[in-house]
Every structure is written in C-alpha cells, then in structure tokens.
Amino acid sequence: MFGYLVGRVAQAVVVVFVMSIIVFVGVYAIGNPIDVMIDPGATAEIRENLIRQYGLDQPLWRQYFTFVGNVLQGDLGRSMVYNTSVTGLVFSRLPATLELVLVSVTIASVIGIPAGLYAGYKPDSIAAKLIMALSVLGFSVPTFWIGMLLIMAFAVELGWLPSGGRGEVAQFLWFKTSLATTNGWEHVIMPAINLSLFKMGLLIRLTRAGMVEAMGAEYVRFARAQGLPDRQIVFSHILRNISIPVITVFGLELGSTLAFAVVTETVFNWPGVGKLIIDSILQLDRPVMVSYLVMVVILFVMINLIVDLIYARLDPRVRLKGGS
Amino acid sequence: MTDTLTPDSKIIAVPSAPPAETRAMRLRNFWSDYRQSWVAIAALIVILALLLGSFFAPFWVPQDPYDLAKLDWLDAFLPPGTEGTGGYAHLLGTDNAGRDMLSAIFYGLRTSFVIGISAGALALAVGITIGLTAAYFGGRIEALLMRIVDLQLSMPAILLALVMVAVLGQGIPQIIFALVVAQYAYFARTTHGAASVERRKDYIEAARSTPLPTWRIMFKHLLPNVLPPLIVVATVQVASAISLEATLSFLGVGLPLTEPSLGTLISNGFKYIHAGRYWLSIYPGIFLMITVVAINLVGDQVRNVLDPRNSR
C-alpha cells in the first residue's frame, strides 16, 4: 500500500509539472502582451523598460524557472491588466464562484434526487418519462443557450429578476457574500439554476438507474414480503444503498462545475474566477491565464489522486498489484 | 418469447448452421430495428434536412451574408417578416448590419457542421489509433497511453478546449484542433475497452501466427469488431463538438465574426437582447438546439439497436 501511494503521488507531481510546462510554453507562444498593454506611440525606451520589468527579455526556459520558483514561494505573479498580484485577484473572485457553485449544487440535489427516485420507482408513468426527457435536455442543450433563454424570459420579458451581476454583498462570518442579502439572492438564483441543470440531469439518471436496479433486488422483495410500507423501503433501505455510487460520481463532478461556471459566469456577467479567465484570455493577461490553468490542473490531479487512493484502500486487487 | 411449444416452432427449431450474415443483411436488420421509434425517424429526417439545407445554402437562401456589398445599413434590425430594400421579406428578421438572419443561420450552420463533423472524424481517427495500439501491444505502452487518456477524461472537455484556444488563437483549423484534443480521449477509451476483449480471442492469435503485418491485423481484423460502440460515441461526440464550438464562440474565444458559426451569431445577438431584439439570438439558438438534440436522439436509438442485450 505504501509503495502504491508513493508511486501515485510521484505520478501526480510529474503530471502537474508536464502540464505546467505545456501551459506555460503554449501561453507564452501567443502574441506579445506588451503590444496590447502600451500605447503604440510610446518610445522604444519605455518599451524596453517594460519588457525588462516583466522579464520578457529572458529566454523562455529561464522565465519558466523564475515562474516555478515564484509559485513554490506562493507568488503567482502580477496581472498585466489589473496590476495587482494574481493570488489576490483570484482569491477576491473566488467567493463569488463558490457561492454560485454551492447554490447550484443544492438546487441540483434537492430537485434531482427526488425526481430520479420517482422516475425509478414508477418508470412507466408519464411523469417519469417527462423527467427523463428533461434530463436529456439538461445534458444536450448548451448551457449558455439555456442561460440566455432564462435572461430573456425572467429579466427582459417579465422583469422579475436582474439579468446579471452579483448584487449587494454583506459580511457573513469572515467573508462577504451575496447570500446574506435579498438583493444578492435575486441575482444568484438565475445563474445558479442555469449551472445546476447539467448536474441535475446527471443526478436524475444516476438515482433512477440505482432505483430501478434496487427495485428488483432481493432485499427489497424481502422487505416487501415483511409488509413494510413502500415509503419506508424507499427512504430507509434503497436510498441508503444507492447513495454511495451517487455521491462518488457527484463528488467527482464537482470539479467540472468549476469549468461550467466559466460559461454561466460569462452569460450572467458574474464576477467570479470563470469570468476572470475568459477576460484574461481576451486581454492576453498571461500571468492570470497561466496561474488559473495551473491551479485547475492541480485541482483535477488532486481529485484524481484522492479517488485512486480511496479505491486502492477499498479494492485489495489494486493494493496488491501496486505493492509488488 | 414464450416457452410453450407450438407446432410451428418445431419446424423453426430444426438445428442448422445459420447462414453467414452479409453486410447488406446486417444493414437491413439495423434499419428495421432503428425505425421502431418514430422519434428517432423524425430526428434523422431533421438532421438530413439541416445538412442538405446548409450545404446547399448558397443556392436557396435569399442573400450571401458574407458579401458586404449586398448588405444595406437601412435594413438593420428589421423584425421577422419585414420586407427590406432587397424587395423580399426577411422571414427571421435582420441583424445589426442588415444581414438576413435566415441566410446567416444556414451559412453559420454549415460552418458548425463542418467543424463538428471534421473534429469528430479526426478525433475518431486519433482515438482509434491510440486505443488499438494500447490494446494490441499491452504492457508499458498500454499503461502509459491509457494513463494519459484517463487523466484527460477526468477534466471537462470545455476546459481542455479553452486551454487549447487560449494557446492556439482563433480560426476554424485552430478550433478543430482544440476540439480533437478535447475529445479524442472518449474514442480512445471506448476503442481500448472493446479491443482488449477482442484481442484475447482466437482469431487474433490465428492472424498473428501468419506473416501479416501488425498494422493490418490491427486495422483490418481487430478494428471492424470494435466499430459498433464507436459509432454511438461518434454520433454523440459530433453533437457535443458542435455545441462546444458554439460555446467557445459565444465566450468570444472561438470563431471571429468574419467566419460566423451559430455560436458567433448568438454571441453577436446577445448584445441586443435587452433592446428587445430577440430574433438576433433566439433563431440561431433554436437551430443550434434542434441540431444538437436531433443528433443525440439518433445516437440514443443507434445505441439501443446495437446493444447486444436488446437483440431479438
């Protein structure tokens, strides 16, 4: 087990390094950020100074090592557009994204799990077919298009909800959140629904599949034979059995919510990290691009590593293979 | 199926070697299974209509939306059904440059199809090669290749595509490349899964004992037997390539306005949504949605038909 653990961690470190080189070289191969930043009429001297200030006169490999050295000391560089530290920039945007993700995951679970249970409980009913059709829509229709329809219906036509932005924020414990104000809730609800649809579709399918399988299982037949009411069978027997795979897959999918937030945040002009990365790509803000991408790579590699280690703990075959 | 023995079933039950299935027979069986669902038939018709309509767009739409000389500023923002300076009614209205929306949509749809289909086909080719190589050779090659594939699968496609366009810049070839990078892993995983099972069968061992070159065994003997699941993945991936491209273009990092796809049109129209000019973004969006949903419905039915558990 210990050998396996060391091997997997080493592999994860190698992956992060390789990906960081690819991202770094790739991002630095495009365009010259200096041309975007300064006015074309500026003197050659100002230009030279600026290039030297950002270290762009150094060879690429040295720039990379400077970058890695700084990252290991917790310094992700300075944004060329906002002229603040990237770390500060990302952390100032992070609460907005996290609250959006939190609300959307809650919506997805509160609606998706009961809907999936019902669809599996009565698979031939019209309501179940409707639920499944909606889950297919959640999967296949592009997120930005649904977001736009929501804006058109609830903001432009009906005027019930604001079309974008984050609204008022208020202090809650140690950070500022819009979930502490009514106005903030009005702003968050539409983007959160938009972001939740894909996850909801996934949850519906997972719970339904588990439910259908459980309905035919021995233990459910036995519980029925004992004369237990259906409600008790579903909520205290089946739900407990299908929750493990559902939670596993759902947990894995949490990371991808971050990626989908890029789209939703752009549609609803939500000032989170997703909007930040899109803006930085459009404005050629290299330090922000590289830092965000490397951070996301680290996040996903860590999720993978944790899942692998948990599986190794649970599955003796993996444990033995890795240990030898 | 019932277990009761009727006089007829005795005749059918006479044991005899089943005739070898010809390709035409398999195709006919496939079709008779496929048409069981009228939804799937309708979806197929819709896709064919959109494909034909968009590829022959220059011959039937009222205007060439890329020809700036034909655009008139007086025609800008005409609501659907209004007659413009061209002397014909703009069924779906016009955009901010006086472009006929119907024409722009079908030209845009053509771009979307070209990107979706070529990205799907290239990703299929790359994925098959990697999946077959891994399954055929096994060992370290397999471990390395599939490790990379799994790592990629754990990241959302939109993120990979975003990284690629950030690195490569805008344009049709760049987008296609980005989509291939984002999607080949699905094909590689499916191919590898099916091929690892086939690889252990006797006919591959038999082929290996002949002096046939390795690539021939891989592509002529192994590949045809792993194709069915790949067809399903391919249909779904074309749909997701189209919707990914639209998403990237909507985010402003996909295609430039000079080569508009459906996503670019929606992105452009989104700016005018608050002014009540809904037709600029709603109509291209409806066409995008119909296309993606129809392809997915066809893919679903193909999966049902090819699924061995459902065979009659």
XYZ file of C-alpha atoms in Angstrom:
636
model
C 0.000 0.000 0.000
C 2.784 2.426 0.897
C 4.646 1.717 -2.367
C 1.463 2.298 -4.320
C 0.846 5.574 -2.517
C 4.356 6.879 -3.213
C 4.076 5.801 -6.847
C 0.760 7.570 -7.363
C 1.868 10.779 -5.646
C 5.069 10.840 -7.727
C 2.982 10.333 -10.872
C 0.690 13.217 -9.891
C 3.671 15.532 -9.348
C 5.106 14.610 -12.760
C 1.735 15.273 -14.414
C 1.468 18.703 -12.792
C 4.986 19.606 -13.965
C 4.427 18.412 -17.524
C 1.103 20.239 -17.735
C 2.594 23.420 -16.303
C 5.330 23.356 -18.972
C 2.766 22.802 -21.736
C 0.547 25.614 -20.464
C 3.487 27.954 -19.909
C 5.108 27.391 -23.304
C 1.734 27.404 -25.046
C 0.510 30.610 -23.471
C 3.851 32.336 -23.958
C 3.970 31.388 -27.611
C 0.974 33.566 -28.453
C 1.079 37.281 -29.129
C 3.141 39.862 -27.343
C 1.344 41.222 -24.273
C 3.489 44.379 -24.391
C 1.863 45.359 -27.697
C -1.545 45.106 -26.067
C -0.523 46.912 -22.918
C 1.141 50.046 -24.124
C 0.193 52.763 -26.476
C 1.842 52.212 -29.900
C 3.275 55.727 -29.810
C 5.404 55.031 -26.712
C 9.161 55.434 -27.063
C 11.435 52.452 -27.530
C 12.926 53.148 -24.108
C 9.599 52.779 -22.255
C 9.013 49.593 -24.206
C 12.412 48.153 -23.311
C 11.907 49.009 -19.663
C 8.524 47.366 -19.532
C 9.813 44.236 -21.258
C 12.666 44.042 -18.752
C 10.311 44.689 -15.848
C 8.192 41.642 -16.752
C 11.278 39.565 -17.508
C 10.183 39.046 -21.111
C 13.739 39.605 -22.416
C 14.908 36.413 -20.732
C 14.980 33.092 -22.608
C 11.812 31.060 -22.210
C 13.353 28.343 -20.014
C 14.637 30.946 -17.571
C 11.222 32.621 -17.494
C 9.732 29.227 -16.692
C 12.136 28.540 -13.844
C 11.552 32.020 -12.420
C 7.803 31.281 -12.616
C 8.111 27.895 -10.885
C 10.411 29.368 -8.225
C 7.913 32.112 -7.509
C 4.963 29.714 -7.460
C 6.716 27.495 -4.912
C 7.031 30.588 -2.734
C 3.334 31.270 -3.169
C 3.786 34.113 -5.667
C 1.798 33.678 -8.866
C 2.996 36.916 -10.437
C 1.237 40.194 -11.184
C -1.684 40.709 -13.528
C -0.690 42.838 -16.504
C -4.158 44.322 -16.788
C -5.199 44.947 -13.184
C -1.632 45.476 -11.930
C -2.313 43.556 -8.721
C -0.993 40.211 -7.560
C -2.660 37.243 -9.254
C -3.115 35.443 -5.939
C -5.055 38.393 -4.544
C -7.068 38.682 -7.744
C -8.075 35.017 -7.780
C -8.946 35.000 -4.087
C -11.033 38.152 -4.443
C -13.059 36.430 -7.179
C -13.258 33.011 -5.573
C -16.134 33.684 -3.090
C -18.441 34.681 -5.951
C -17.773 31.427 -7.800
C -18.028 29.305 -4.671
C -21.401 30.699 -3.650
C -22.694 30.171 -7.179
C -21.480 26.560 -7.170
C -22.886 25.978 -3.686
C -26.366 27.214 -4.556
C -26.447 25.327 -7.855
C -25.317 22.043 -6.299
C -28.017 22.430 -3.650
C -30.682 23.054 -6.288
C -29.465 20.074 -8.319
C -29.628 17.738 -5.301
C -32.928 18.953 -3.883
C -34.684 18.529 -7.235
C -32.572 15.855 -8.937
C -32.548 13.140 -6.281
C -36.332 13.013 -5.576
C -37.046 13.255 -9.304
C -34.651 10.387 -10.015
C -36.127 8.307 -7.214
C -39.622 8.811 -8.559
C -38.578 8.069 -12.153
C -37.058 4.804 -10.962
C -39.970 3.966 -8.674
C -42.562 4.255 -11.421
C -40.536 4.014 -14.632
C -43.572 3.661 -16.899
C -45.553 6.644 -15.620
C -45.919 9.758 -17.749
C -44.256 11.893 -15.083
C -41.214 9.605 -15.119
C -40.930 9.857 -18.905
C -41.205 13.640 -18.646
C -38.461 13.728 -16.021
C -36.184 11.624 -18.222
C -36.866 13.807 -21.265
C -35.954 16.890 -19.214
C -32.746 15.252 -18.028
C -31.776 14.605 -21.647
C -32.343 18.289 -22.376
C -30.166 19.226 -19.405
C -27.417 17.079 -20.882
C -27.530 18.008 -24.506
C -28.661 21.625 -24.794
C -25.714 24.029 -24.445
C -25.600 25.801 -21.063
C -25.154 29.291 -22.477
C -28.268 28.963 -24.594
C -30.469 27.976 -21.646
C -28.944 30.844 -19.659
C -29.864 33.231 -22.433
C -33.434 31.944 -22.542
C -33.700 32.457 -18.775
C -32.493 36.044 -19.113
C -34.895 36.667 -21.961
C -37.871 35.269 -20.061
C -37.307 36.397 -16.477
C -35.252 39.554 -16.919
C -36.269 41.095 -20.250
C -39.878 39.973 -20.712
C -41.185 39.530 -17.168
C -38.697 41.804 -15.407
C -38.795 39.679 -12.259
C -35.076 39.143 -11.834
C -31.936 41.126 -12.688
C -30.151 39.917 -15.835
C -26.631 39.869 -14.476
C -24.052 40.959 -11.951
C -23.678 39.881 -8.363
C -25.840 42.390 -6.484
C -25.297 43.586 -2.936
C -22.916 41.693 -0.717
C -22.883 41.665 3.060
C -20.454 40.425 5.666
C -21.131 36.844 6.709
C -18.690 35.351 9.212
C -15.267 36.103 7.722
C -16.159 36.841 4.110
C -18.526 38.934 2.047
C -21.313 37.056 0.298
C -24.378 37.974 -1.649
C -26.257 35.116 0.006
C -26.681 37.384 3.020
C -28.886 39.927 1.219
C -32.251 39.640 -0.552
C -30.885 41.552 -3.488
C -27.974 39.114 -3.646
C -30.359 36.141 -3.754
C -32.270 37.727 -6.611
C -29.010 37.927 -8.527
C -27.745 34.451 -7.726
C -30.873 32.393 -8.344
C -30.951 32.508 -12.156
C -27.250 31.744 -12.791
C -27.421 29.024 -10.134
C -30.362 27.324 -11.856
C -28.508 27.583 -15.162
C -25.395 25.986 -13.702
C -27.406 23.284 -11.894
C -29.191 21.872 -14.969
C -26.363 19.662 -16.198
C -25.717 18.274 -12.728
C -29.426 17.793 -12.172
C -29.674 15.709 -15.348
C -26.752 13.606 -14.185
C -28.214 13.115 -10.710
C -31.611 12.134 -12.107
C -30.010 9.467 -14.305
C -27.806 8.095 -11.544
C -30.563 7.888 -8.932
C -33.015 6.430 -11.411
C -30.578 3.729 -12.524
C -29.838 2.830 -8.902
C -33.527 2.815 -8.028
C -34.510 0.577 -10.944
C -31.788 -1.889 -10.005
C -32.745 -1.832 -6.327
C -36.450 -2.372 -7.044
C -35.643 -5.796 -8.457
C -33.160 -6.689 -5.734
C -33.593 -9.477 -3.242
C -33.559 -7.253 -0.158
C -36.399 -5.079 -1.461
C -38.540 -8.105 -2.241
C -37.838 -9.388 1.235
C -38.751 -6.056 2.835
C -41.978 -6.083 0.815
C -42.754 -9.612 1.959
C -42.355 -8.404 5.518
C -45.146 -5.948 4.808
C -43.108 -2.765 5.169
C -44.725 0.298 3.557
C -43.147 1.407 0.268
C -42.211 4.756 1.732
C -40.078 3.142 4.373
C -38.474 0.757 1.886
C -37.522 3.589 -0.463
C -36.261 6.076 2.070
C -34.560 3.907 4.633
C -33.443 0.876 2.614
C -32.981 1.790 -1.026
C -31.768 5.341 -0.551
C -29.017 4.169 1.773
C -27.843 1.589 -0.755
C -27.781 3.796 -3.814
C -26.321 6.845 -2.091
C -22.715 5.584 -2.256
C -22.300 5.445 -6.057
C -24.359 8.619 -6.442
C -22.172 10.546 -4.012
C -18.978 9.215 -5.618
C -19.877 10.303 -9.116
C -21.358 13.547 -7.895
C -18.231 14.371 -5.914
C -16.087 13.715 -8.968
C -18.310 16.011 -10.980
C -17.901 18.887 -8.519
C -14.595 19.802 -10.127
C -16.247 20.137 -13.514
C -18.750 22.603 -12.089
C -15.821 24.977 -11.884
C -15.343 24.591 -15.628
C -19.005 25.032 -16.424
C -19.033 28.123 -14.234
C -16.877 29.761 -16.925
C -19.859 29.695 -19.276
C -22.548 30.648 -16.778
C -20.467 33.476 -15.325
C -19.924 34.948 -18.781
C -23.616 34.787 -19.679
C -24.724 36.375 -16.417
C -21.745 38.698 -16.096
C -20.998 37.097 -12.721
C -17.694 38.402 -11.311
C -16.155 35.019 -10.415
C -12.956 33.233 -11.428
C -14.563 31.867 -14.597
C -15.228 35.365 -15.885
C -11.676 36.263 -14.871
C -10.105 33.562 -17.054
C -12.202 34.469 -20.094
C -11.327 38.147 -19.683
C -7.657 37.300 -19.257
C -7.681 35.235 -22.461
C -9.336 38.073 -24.365
C -6.920 40.652 -22.913
C -3.810 38.447 -23.207
C -3.202 38.724 -19.473
C -0.589 35.935 -19.384
C 0.149 35.652 -15.655
C -3.552 35.255 -14.858
C -4.058 32.694 -17.648
C -1.076 30.575 -16.630
C -1.869 30.701 -12.902
C -5.535 29.851 -13.348
C -4.811 26.952 -15.696
C -2.060 25.542 -13.498
C -4.314 25.848 -10.439
C -7.100 23.978 -12.220
C -4.684 21.240 -13.322
C -3.511 20.836 -9.722
C -7.126 20.687 -8.537
C -8.062 17.944 -11.002
C -4.905 15.931 -10.430
C -5.606 16.062 -6.691
C -9.225 14.926 -7.115
C -7.966 12.022 -9.255
C -5.291 11.106 -6.771
C -7.740 11.071 -3.865
C -10.211 8.901 -5.796
C -7.450 6.470 -6.788
C -6.232 6.214 -3.206
C -9.737 5.612 -1.862
C -10.314 2.894 -4.445
C -6.973 1.345 -3.616
C -7.995 1.280 0.026
C -11.286 -0.419 -0.860
C -10.113 -2.779 -3.594
C -7.496 -5.320 -2.483
C -6.572 -6.178 -6.087
C -5.244 -2.662 -6.735
C -3.499 -2.706 -3.378
C -1.647 -5.924 -4.105
C -0.688 -5.026 -7.646
C 0.802 -1.704 -6.627
C 2.634 -3.075 -3.624
C 4.652 -5.670 -5.511
C -40.900 -15.069 -26.016
C -42.973 -17.868 -24.593
C -41.826 -21.308 -23.615
C -44.858 -23.104 -24.992
C -44.164 -25.312 -27.966
C -46.482 -24.683 -30.881
C -46.445 -26.941 -33.946
C -44.789 -24.172 -35.984
C -41.930 -23.652 -33.623
C -40.827 -27.254 -34.151
C -40.113 -26.524 -37.750
C -38.154 -23.406 -36.919
C -36.241 -25.169 -34.204
C -34.565 -27.631 -36.576
C -30.873 -27.190 -35.817
C -28.939 -25.915 -38.778
C -25.976 -23.613 -39.206
C -27.270 -20.050 -39.549
C -26.354 -18.503 -42.904
C -23.416 -16.151 -42.698
C -24.706 -12.593 -42.340
C -23.881 -10.443 -45.304
C -23.245 -6.753 -44.946
C -26.494 -5.922 -46.735
C -28.462 -8.144 -44.385
C -26.911 -6.575 -41.331
C -27.750 -3.143 -42.683
C -31.348 -4.183 -43.335
C -31.682 -5.640 -39.846
C -30.223 -2.480 -38.404
C -32.705 -0.355 -40.283
C -35.731 -2.440 -39.324
C -34.699 -2.130 -35.674
C -33.932 1.561 -35.995
C -37.299 2.539 -37.428
C -39.152 1.117 -34.437
C -39.026 4.574 -32.858
C -40.812 7.368 -34.678
C -38.912 9.954 -32.645
C -35.635 8.575 -33.994
C -37.011 8.637 -37.561
C -38.102 12.261 -37.160
C -34.702 13.186 -35.713
C -32.934 11.558 -38.654
C -35.107 13.442 -41.148
C -34.431 16.724 -39.341
C -30.665 16.155 -39.447
C -30.701 15.255 -43.134
C -32.820 18.325 -43.911
C -30.474 20.610 -41.970
C -27.390 19.043 -43.579
C -28.759 19.431 -47.104
C -30.202 22.867 -46.366
C -26.932 24.197 -45.013
C -24.572 22.680 -47.565
C -26.709 23.899 -50.435
C -27.416 27.202 -48.688
C -25.775 29.338 -51.434
C -28.386 28.043 -53.900
C -31.544 28.811 -51.991
C -31.157 31.407 -49.240
C -32.047 34.952 -50.297
C -28.667 36.534 -49.581
C -24.940 35.843 -49.317
C -24.394 37.077 -45.748
C -20.614 37.408 -46.260
C -20.886 39.665 -49.295
C -20.607 43.112 -47.713
C -21.652 44.776 -50.969
C -25.102 43.217 -50.661
C -25.678 44.499 -47.125
C -27.553 47.724 -46.591
C -27.489 49.661 -43.331
C -31.082 50.664 -43.946
C -32.048 47.039 -43.418
C -30.554 46.831 -39.908
C -32.719 45.354 -37.121
C -35.755 44.587 -39.260
C -38.169 42.429 -37.243
C -39.085 38.994 -38.660
C -41.309 39.105 -41.708
C -40.491 42.698 -42.722
C -39.652 43.477 -46.334
C -36.238 45.129 -46.744
C -34.568 47.164 -49.501
C -33.850 43.923 -51.346
C -37.554 43.636 -52.163
C -38.143 40.373 -50.299
C -39.427 39.591 -46.801
C -36.820 38.727 -44.157
C -38.583 35.753 -42.580
C -36.378 35.710 -39.489
C -35.518 39.419 -39.490
C -32.129 41.066 -39.980
C -29.148 41.737 -37.709
C -27.252 44.917 -36.791
C -25.510 45.010 -40.188
C -28.722 44.446 -42.161
C -27.860 40.793 -42.764
C -30.767 38.444 -43.464
C -30.943 36.140 -40.413
C -32.242 33.100 -42.317
C -29.270 33.266 -44.697
C -26.808 33.905 -41.881
C -28.190 30.961 -39.892
C -27.842 28.459 -42.733
C -24.334 29.675 -43.599
C -23.494 29.513 -39.891
C -24.999 26.051 -39.591
C -22.755 24.933 -42.446
C -19.694 26.185 -40.564
C -20.905 24.431 -37.410
C -21.432 21.151 -39.274
C -18.039 21.343 -41.000
C -16.319 21.923 -37.659
C -18.353 19.329 -35.755
C -18.006 16.582 -38.356
C -14.327 17.123 -39.116
C -13.425 17.398 -35.446
C -15.436 14.230 -34.748
C -13.814 12.327 -37.617
C -10.280 13.392 -36.688
C -10.841 12.640 -33.009
C -12.211 9.230 -34.049
C -9.078 8.506 -36.123
C -6.691 9.601 -33.361
C -8.713 7.824 -30.662
C -8.890 4.553 -32.641
C -5.156 4.578 -33.289
C -4.307 5.182 -29.633
C -6.919 2.758 -28.277
C -5.941 -0.042 -30.683
C -2.224 0.469 -30.097
C -2.723 0.280 -26.346
C -4.936 -2.811 -26.502
C -2.800 -4.625 -29.094
C 0.628 -4.125 -27.576
C -0.341 -4.060 -23.898
C 2.320 -3.721 -21.212
C 4.062 -0.413 -20.666
C 2.705 1.198 -23.839
C -0.834 0.417 -22.728
C -0.213 1.696 -19.197
C 1.275 4.971 -20.408
C -1.286 5.690 -23.138
C -4.317 4.853 -21.042
C -2.972 6.832 -18.080
C -2.857 9.935 -20.283
C -6.320 9.195 -21.658
C -7.807 8.721 -18.186
C -6.239 11.917 -16.956
C -7.786 13.799 -19.847
C -11.176 12.196 -19.279
C -11.142 13.422 -15.707
C -11.022 17.011 -16.939
C -14.080 18.605 -18.507
C -13.860 18.932 -22.301
C -14.765 22.616 -22.178
C -11.707 23.334 -20.025
C -9.308 21.486 -22.339
C -10.806 23.232 -25.346
C -10.465 26.567 -23.565
C -6.773 25.912 -22.861
C -6.221 24.962 -26.489
C -7.882 28.036 -27.980
C -6.060 30.206 -25.453
C -2.834 28.739 -26.799
C -3.696 28.462 -30.499
C -5.824 31.547 -31.093
C -8.942 31.925 -33.207
C -9.901 30.380 -36.549
C -11.521 27.243 -37.970
C -8.396 24.992 -38.069
C -7.457 26.046 -34.527
C -10.945 25.273 -33.222
C -10.980 21.871 -34.912
C -7.594 21.070 -33.382
C -8.772 22.188 -29.946
C -11.899 20.012 -30.208
C -9.854 16.981 -31.286
C -7.570 17.419 -28.267
C -10.614 17.755 -26.037
C -12.468 14.744 -27.440
C -10.129 12.044 -28.779
C -9.894 10.504 -25.293
C -13.531 9.326 -25.391
C -12.830 7.358 -28.569
C -9.537 6.032 -27.240
C -11.207 4.739 -24.069
C -14.108 3.097 -25.948
C -11.780 1.519 -28.532
C -9.445 0.272 -25.843
C -12.291 -1.255 -23.840
C -13.745 -3.168 -26.780
C -10.387 -4.054 -28.326
C -8.918 -5.519 -25.116
C -11.748 -8.052 -25.116
C -11.330 -8.864 -28.822
C -7.557 -9.030 -28.535
C -7.735 -12.191 -26.432
C -9.902 -14.057 -28.921
C -8.566 -16.873 -31.081
C -8.928 -15.209 -34.455
C -6.397 -12.555 -33.459
C -3.968 -15.234 -32.280
C -4.524 -17.026 -35.576
C -3.854 -13.852 -37.533
C -0.717 -13.201 -35.508
C 0.678 -16.597 -36.453
C 0.545 -15.633 -40.123
C 3.121 -13.265 -41.617
C 0.578 -10.428 -41.806
C 1.992 -7.037 -40.836
C 0.890 -5.761 -37.416
C -0.929 -2.689 -38.714
C -3.000 -4.944 -40.958
C -4.115 -7.139 -38.095
C -4.920 -4.059 -36.038
C -6.930 -2.176 -38.639
C -8.343 -4.971 -40.838
C -9.098 -7.654 -38.270
C -9.387 -6.006 -34.875
C -10.962 -2.686 -35.858
C -14.133 -3.965 -37.629
C -15.059 -5.873 -34.498
C -14.829 -2.870 -32.201
C -16.719 -0.491 -34.513
C -20.318 -0.722 -33.185
C -19.737 1.037 -29.844
C -17.578 3.603 -31.643
C -20.430 4.564 -33.970
C -22.535 5.518 -30.966
C -19.738 7.540 -29.376
C -19.068 9.239 -32.726
C -22.659 10.481 -33.138
C -22.775 11.863 -29.619
C -19.334 13.445 -29.998
C -20.286 15.261 -33.200
C -23.199 16.813 -31.321
C -21.006 17.765 -28.421
C -18.330 19.155 -30.771
C -20.962 21.403 -32.363
C -22.194 22.603 -29.006
C -18.644 23.042 -27.645
C -17.687 25.130 -30.649
C -20.829 27.229 -30.197
C -19.967 27.703 -26.525
C -16.395 28.791 -27.304
C -17.608 31.187 -29.982
C -20.209 32.539 -27.582
C -17.481 33.152 -24.996
C -15.644 35.149 -27.654
C -12.666 32.794 -27.923
C -13.948 30.682 -30.820
C -14.554 31.868 -34.342
C -14.101 35.525 -35.315
C -17.086 37.488 -36.644
C -15.711 37.197 -40.175
C -16.392 33.436 -40.167
C -19.582 33.220 -38.123
C -20.879 29.892 -36.861
C -24.139 29.547 -34.947
C -22.305 30.377 -31.719
C -20.879 33.583 -33.168
C -24.323 34.646 -34.357
C -25.820 34.009 -30.910
C -22.956 35.867 -29.263
C -23.498 38.838 -31.556
C -27.250 38.804 -30.971
C -26.828 38.550 -27.203
C -25.654 42.190 -27.175
C -29.075 43.328 -28.378
C -31.168 41.144 -26.116
C -32.020 43.986 -23.725
C -33.210 46.154 -26.558
C -35.970 43.608 -27.217
C -34.350 42.488 -30.498
C -34.754 38.855 -29.625
C -34.571 37.479 -33.182
C -30.834 38.095 -33.491
C -30.021 35.473 -30.881
C -33.161 33.340 -30.482
C -33.367 31.949 -34.017
C -29.728 30.814 -34.344
C -30.115 29.345 -30.839
C -33.205 27.377 -31.842
C -31.370 25.929 -34.833
C -28.414 25.011 -32.619
C -30.687 23.319 -30.101
C -32.627 21.374 -32.749
C -29.391 20.184 -34.358
C -27.787 19.026 -31.122
C -30.906 17.350 -29.728
C -31.667 15.601 -33.037
C -28.145 14.175 -33.290
C -28.358 12.963 -29.694
C -31.724 11.287 -30.319
C -30.300 9.452 -33.328
C -27.303 8.411 -31.231
C -29.610 7.106 -28.486
C -31.543 4.954 -30.915
C -28.358 3.637 -32.559
C -27.155 2.660 -29.093
C -30.416 0.833 -28.377
C -30.261 -1.035 -31.668
C -26.595 -2.019 -31.370
C -26.842 -3.006 -27.718
C -26.478 -6.819 -27.689
C -28.816 -7.020 -24.679
C -31.656 -5.695 -26.832
C -31.107 -8.022 -29.793
C -34.054 -10.116 -30.780
